[in-house]
Coordinates of N, CA, C and O in Angstrom, one line a residue:
M29 N -3.7 -18.6 -1.7 CA -2.4 -18.4 -1.0 C -1.4 -17.5 -1.8 O -0.6 -17.0 -1.1
A30 N -1.6 -17.3 -3.0 CA -0.7 -16.4 -3.8 C -0.8 -15.0 -3.2 O 0.3 -14.3 -3.1
A31 N -1.9 -14.6 -2.8 CA -2.1 -13.2 -2.3 C -1.3 -13.1 -1.0 O -0.6 -12.1 -0.7
M32 N -1.4 -14.1 -0.1 CA -0.7 -14.1 1.1 C 0.8 -14.1 0.9 O 1.6 -13.5 1.6
D33 N 1.3 -14.8 -0.1 CA 2.7 -14.8 -0.4 C 3.2 -13.4 -0.8 O 4.2 -13.0 -0.4
L34 N 2.4 -12.8 -1.7 CA 2.7 -11.4 -2.1 C 2.7 -10.4 -0.9 O 3.6 -9.7 -0.7
F35 N 1.6 -10.5 -0.2 CA 1.5 -9.5 0.9 C 2.5 -9.8 2.1 O 2.8 -8.9 2.9
G36 N 2.9 -11.0 2.2 CA 3.9 -11.4 3.2 C 5.3 -11.0 2.9 O 6.2 -11.0 3.8
R37 N 5.5 -10.5 1.7 CA 6.9 -10.1 1.3 C 7.1 -8.7 2.0 O 6.3 -7.9 2.1
R38 N 8.3 -8.6 2.5 CA 8.7 -7.4 3.2 C 8.4 -6.1 2.3 O 8.7 -6.1 1.2
W39 N 7.8 -5.2 3.0 CA 7.5 -3.9 2.4 C 6.2 -3.8 1.5 O 5.7 -2.7 1.2
A40 N 5.7 -4.9 1.1 CA 4.5 -4.9 0.2 C 3.3 -4.2 0.8 O 2.8 -3.3 0.2
L41 N 3.0 -4.6 2.0 CA 1.8 -3.9 2.7 C 2.1 -2.5 3.0 O 1.2 -1.6 2.9
R42 N 3.3 -2.2 3.4 CA 3.7 -0.8 3.7 C 3.5 0.1 2.5 O 3.0 1.2 2.5
I43 N 4.0 -0.4 1.3 CA 3.8 0.3 0.1 C 2.3 0.6 -0.2 O 1.9 1.7 -0.6
L44 N 1.5 -0.5 -0.1 CA 0.1 -0.3 -0.3 C -0.5 0.7 0.7 O -1.3 1.5 0.3
W45 N -0.1 0.6 1.9 CA -0.5 1.6 2.9 C -0.2 3.0 2.5 O -1.1 3.9 2.7
E46 N 1.0 3.2 2.1 CA 1.4 4.6 1.7 C 0.6 5.1 0.5 O 0.4 6.3 0.3
L47 N 0.1 4.2 -0.4 CA -0.6 4.6 -1.6 C -2.1 4.7 -1.3 O -2.9 5.1 -2.2
R48 N -2.5 4.5 0.0 CA -4.0 4.5 0.3 C -4.7 5.8 0.0 O -5.8 5.8 -0.4
A49 N -4.0 6.9 0.1 CA -4.6 8.3 0.0 C -4.4 8.8 -1.4 O -5.1 9.8 -1.7
G50 N -3.6 8.2 -2.3 CA -3.5 8.7 -3.6 C -2.1 8.3 -4.2 O -1.3 7.7 -3.5
P51 N -1.9 8.7 -5.4 CA -0.6 8.3 -6.1 C 0.6 9.0 -5.4 O 0.6 10.0 -4.8
L52 N 1.7 8.2 -5.5 CA 3.0 8.7 -5.0 C 4.1 8.2 -5.9 O 4.0 7.1 -6.5
G53 N 5.1 9.0 -6.1 CA 6.3 8.6 -6.9 C 7.2 7.8 -6.0 O 7.1 7.6 -4.8
A54 N 8.2 7.2 -6.7 CA 9.2 6.3 -6.0 C 10.0 7.1 -4.9 O 10.2 6.5 -3.9
R55 N 10.4 8.3 -5.2 CA 11.1 9.1 -4.2 C 10.2 9.3 -2.9 O 10.7 9.2 -1.8
A56 N 9.0 9.6 -3.1 CA 8.1 9.8 -2.0 C 7.9 8.5 -1.2 O 7.9 8.5 0.0
L57 N 7.8 7.4 -1.9 CA 7.7 6.1 -1.2 C 8.9 5.8 -0.4 O 8.9 5.3 0.7
L58 N 10.1 6.0 -1.0 CA 11.3 5.8 -0.3 C 11.4 6.7 0.9 O 11.9 6.2 2.0
A59 N 11.0 7.9 0.8 CA 11.1 8.8 2.0 C 10.1 8.4 3.1 O 10.4 8.5 4.3
R60 N 9.0 7.8 2.7 CA 8.0 7.4 3.7 C 8.3 6.1 4.3 O 7.8 5.7 5.4
C61 N 9.1 5.3 3.7 CA 9.4 3.9 4.1 C 10.9 3.8 4.5 O 11.7 3.3 3.8
E62 N 11.2 4.4 5.7 CA 12.6 4.4 6.1 C 13.2 3.0 6.2 O 12.5 2.1 6.8
G63 N 14.3 2.8 5.6 CA 15.0 1.5 5.6 C 14.7 0.7 4.3 O 15.3 -0.3 4.1
L64 N 13.8 1.2 3.5 CA 13.5 0.5 2.2 C 14.5 0.9 1.2 O 14.7 2.1 1.0
S65 N 15.1 -0.1 0.6 CA 16.1 0.2 -0.5 C 15.4 0.4 -1.8 O 14.3 -0.1 -2.0
S66 N 16.0 1.1 -2.7 CA 15.4 1.4 -4.0 C 15.2 0.1 -4.8 O 14.2 -0.1 -5.5
S67 N 16.2 -0.8 -4.7 CA 16.0 -2.1 -5.4 C 14.8 -2.9 -5.0 O 14.1 -3.4 -5.8
V68 N 14.6 -3.0 -3.7 CA 13.5 -3.7 -3.1 C 12.2 -3.0 -3.5 O 11.2 -3.6 -3.8
L69 N 12.2 -1.6 -3.4 CA 11.0 -0.9 -3.8 C 10.6 -1.2 -5.2 O 9.4 -1.5 -5.5
Y70 N 11.5 -1.1 -6.1 CA 11.2 -1.3 -7.5 C 10.7 -2.8 -7.8 O 9.9 -3.0 -8.6
Q71 N 11.3 -3.7 -7.0 CA 10.9 -5.1 -7.1 C 9.4 -5.3 -6.7 O 8.6 -5.9 -7.3
R72 N 9.1 -4.7 -5.5 CA 7.8 -4.8 -5.0 C 6.8 -4.0 -5.9 O 5.7 -4.5 -6.1
L73 N 7.2 -2.9 -6.4 CA 6.3 -2.2 -7.3 C 6.0 -3.0 -8.6 O 4.8 -3.1 -9.0
R74 N 7.0 -3.7 -9.1 CA 6.8 -4.6 -10.3 C 5.8 -5.7 -9.9 O 4.9 -6.0 -10.7
E75 N 6.0 -6.3 -8.7 CA 5.2 -7.4 -8.3 C 3.7 -7.0 -8.1 O 2.8 -7.7 -8.5
L76 N 3.6 -5.9 -7.4 CA 2.2 -5.4 -7.1 C 1.5 -4.9 -8.4 O 0.3 -5.1 -8.6
A77 N 2.3 -4.4 -9.4 CA 1.7 -4.0 -10.6 C 1.3 -5.2 -11.5 O 0.3 -5.2 -12.1
S78 N 2.2 -6.2 -11.5 CA 1.9 -7.4 -12.3 C 0.7 -8.2 -11.7 O 0.0 -8.9 -12.4
S79 N 0.4 -7.9 -10.4 CA -0.7 -8.6 -9.8 C -2.0 -7.8 -9.9 O -3.1 -8.2 -9.5
G80 N -1.9 -6.6 -10.6 CA -3.1 -5.8 -10.8 C -3.5 -4.9 -9.6 O -4.6 -4.4 -9.6
I81 N -2.7 -4.8 -8.6 CA -3.1 -4.1 -7.4 C -2.7 -2.6 -7.5 O -3.4 -1.8 -6.9
I82 N -1.6 -2.3 -8.1 CA -1.2 -0.9 -8.4 C -0.9 -0.7 -9.9 O -0.8 -1.7 -10.6
A83 N -0.8 0.5 -10.3 CA -0.5 0.8 -11.7 C 0.3 2.1 -11.7 O 0.1 3.0 -10.9
P84 N 1.2 2.2 -12.7 CA 1.9 3.4 -12.9 C 0.9 4.5 -13.3 O -0.1 4.2 -14.0
S85 N 1.2 5.7 -12.9 CA 0.3 6.9 -13.3 C 1.2 8.1 -13.5 O 2.4 8.0 -13.3
A86 N 0.6 9.1 -14.0 CA 1.4 10.3 -14.2 C 2.0 10.9 -13.0 O 3.1 11.5 -13.1
D87 N 1.5 10.5 -11.8 CA 2.0 11.0 -10.5 C 2.8 10.0 -9.8 O 3.2 10.2 -8.6
G88 N 3.1 8.9 -10.4 CA 3.9 7.8 -9.8 C 3.2 6.5 -9.9 O 3.1 5.9 -11.0
Y89 N 2.7 6.0 -8.8 CA 2.0 4.8 -8.7 C 0.7 5.0 -7.9 O 0.7 5.8 -7.0
E90 N -0.3 4.3 -8.3 CA -1.6 4.4 -7.6 C -2.3 3.1 -7.5 O -2.0 2.1 -8.2
L91 N -3.2 3.0 -6.6 CA -4.0 1.8 -6.4 C -4.9 1.6 -7.6 O -5.5 2.6 -8.1
T92 N -5.1 0.4 -8.1 CA -6.1 0.1 -9.1 C -7.5 -0.1 -8.4 O -7.6 0.0 -7.2
R93 N -8.4 -0.5 -9.2 CA -9.7 -0.8 -8.7 C -9.6 -2.0 -7.7 O -10.1 -1.9 -6.6
L94 N -8.8 -3.0 -8.0 CA -8.5 -4.1 -7.1 C -7.7 -3.6 -5.9 O -8.0 -4.1 -4.8
G95 N -6.8 -2.7 -6.1 CA -6.1 -2.2 -4.9 C -6.9 -1.4 -4.0 O -6.8 -1.5 -2.7
T96 N -7.9 -0.7 -4.5 CA -8.8 0.1 -3.7 C -9.7 -0.8 -2.9 O -10.0 -0.6 -1.7
A97 N -10.1 -1.9 -3.6 CA -11.0 -2.9 -2.9 C -10.1 -3.6 -1.7 O -10.7 -3.8 -0.6
L98 N -8.9 -3.8 -2.0 CA -8.0 -4.4 -0.9 C -7.8 -3.4 0.2 O -7.9 -3.8 1.4
R99 N -7.6 -2.1 -0.1 CA -7.5 -1.1 0.9 C -8.8 -1.1 1.8 O -8.7 -1.1 3.0
D100 N -9.9 -1.2 1.2 CA -11.2 -1.2 2.0 C -11.3 -2.5 2.8 O -11.8 -2.4 3.9
A101 N -10.8 -3.6 2.3 CA -10.9 -4.8 3.0 C -9.9 -4.8 4.2 O -10.2 -5.5 5.2
L102 N -8.9 -4.1 4.1 CA -7.9 -4.0 5.2 C -8.3 -3.0 6.3 O -7.6 -3.0 7.4
R103 N -9.3 -2.2 6.1 CA -9.6 -1.2 7.1 C -10.0 -1.9 8.4 O -9.6 -1.4 9.5
P104 N -10.8 -3.0 8.5 CA -11.1 -3.6 9.8 C -9.8 -4.1 10.5 O -9.7 -4.0 11.7
L105 N -8.8 -4.5 9.7 CA -7.6 -5.0 10.3 C -6.8 -3.7 10.9 O -6.3 -3.8 12.0
D106 N -6.9 -2.6 10.2 CA -6.3 -1.4 10.8 C -7.0 -1.0 12.0 O -6.3 -0.6 13.0
E107 N -8.3 -1.0 12.1 CA -9.0 -0.7 13.3 C -8.7 -1.6 14.4 O -8.5 -1.2 15.6
W108 N -8.6 -2.9 14.1 CA -8.2 -3.9 15.2 C -6.8 -3.6 15.7 O -6.6 -3.6 16.9
A109 N -5.9 -3.2 14.8 CA -4.5 -2.9 15.2 C -4.4 -1.7 16.1 O -3.6 -1.7 17.1
I110 N -5.3 -0.7 15.9 CA -5.3 0.5 16.7 C -5.8 0.1 18.1 O -5.2 0.5 19.1
T111 N -6.8 -0.7 18.2 CA -7.4 -1.2 19.4 C -6.3 -2.0 20.2 O -6.1 -1.8 21.4
W112 N -5.7 -2.9 19.5 CA -4.6 -3.8 20.1 C -3.5 -2.9 20.6 O -3.0 -3.1 21.8
A113 N -3.1 -1.9 19.9 CA -2.0 -1.1 20.3 C -2.4 -0.3 21.6 O -1.5 -0.1 22.5
R114 N -3.6 0.2 21.6 CA -4.1 0.9 22.9 C -4.1 -0.1 24.0 O -3.7 0.3 25.2
E115 N -4.5 -1.3 23.8 CA -4.5 -2.3 24.9 C -3.1 -2.6 25.4 O -2.8 -2.7 26.6
Q116 N -2.2 -2.7 24.5 CA -0.8 -2.9 24.8 C -0.2 -1.8 25.6 O 0.5 -2.0 26.6
E117 N -0.5 -0.6 25.2 CA -0.1 0.6 25.9 C -0.7 0.7 27.3 O 0.0 1.0 28.3
H118 N -2.0 0.4 27.4 CA -2.6 0.3 28.7 C -2.0 -0.7 29.6 O -1.8 -0.5 30.8
N119 N -1.7 -1.9 29.1 CA -1.1 -3.0 29.9 C 0.3 -2.6 30.4 O 0.7 -3.0 31.4
D120 N 1.0 -1.9 29.5 CA 2.3 -1.5 29.9 C 2.3 -0.4 31.0 O 3.3 -0.3 31.8
Q121 N 1.3 0.3 31.1 CA 1.2 1.4 32.1 C 0.6 0.9 33.5 O 0.8 1.6 34.4
E122 N 0.0 -0.3 33.5 CA -0.5 -0.8 34.7 C 0.7 -1.2 35.6 O 1.6 -1.8 35.2
P123 N 0.6 -0.8 36.9 CA 1.7 -1.3 37.8 C 1.6 -2.8 38.0 O 0.6 -3.4 38.0
T124 N 2.8 -3.4 38.1 CA 2.8 -4.8 38.4 C 2.9 -5.1 39.9 O 3.5 -4.3 40.6
E125 N 2.3 -6.2 40.3 CA 2.3 -6.6 41.7 C 3.6 -7.3 42.0 O 4.1 -8.1 41.2
T126 N 4.2 -7.0 43.1 CA 5.4 -7.7 43.5 C 5.2 -8.5 44.8 O 4.3 -8.4 45.5

């Protein structure tokens, strides 16, 4: 349950998502996460780093081995979300009967 508590915190999964392709600095993360305050960003970065999911690097922050495994585990959820979004879009476009 500790993992769900961590990932359920606002912005945690978004930060991990943004780090999926490689390291990013704090400014880049703030730019990619519109509405994220710097204080919350640094709090989440500390939490994710203390959990061993990300680590500071010369280029900012990056996924660790555990973070990369998490990214790979989340891929099926991402694929499901894409399918779900398409279904929602399709349903919104269907005419309703009156």
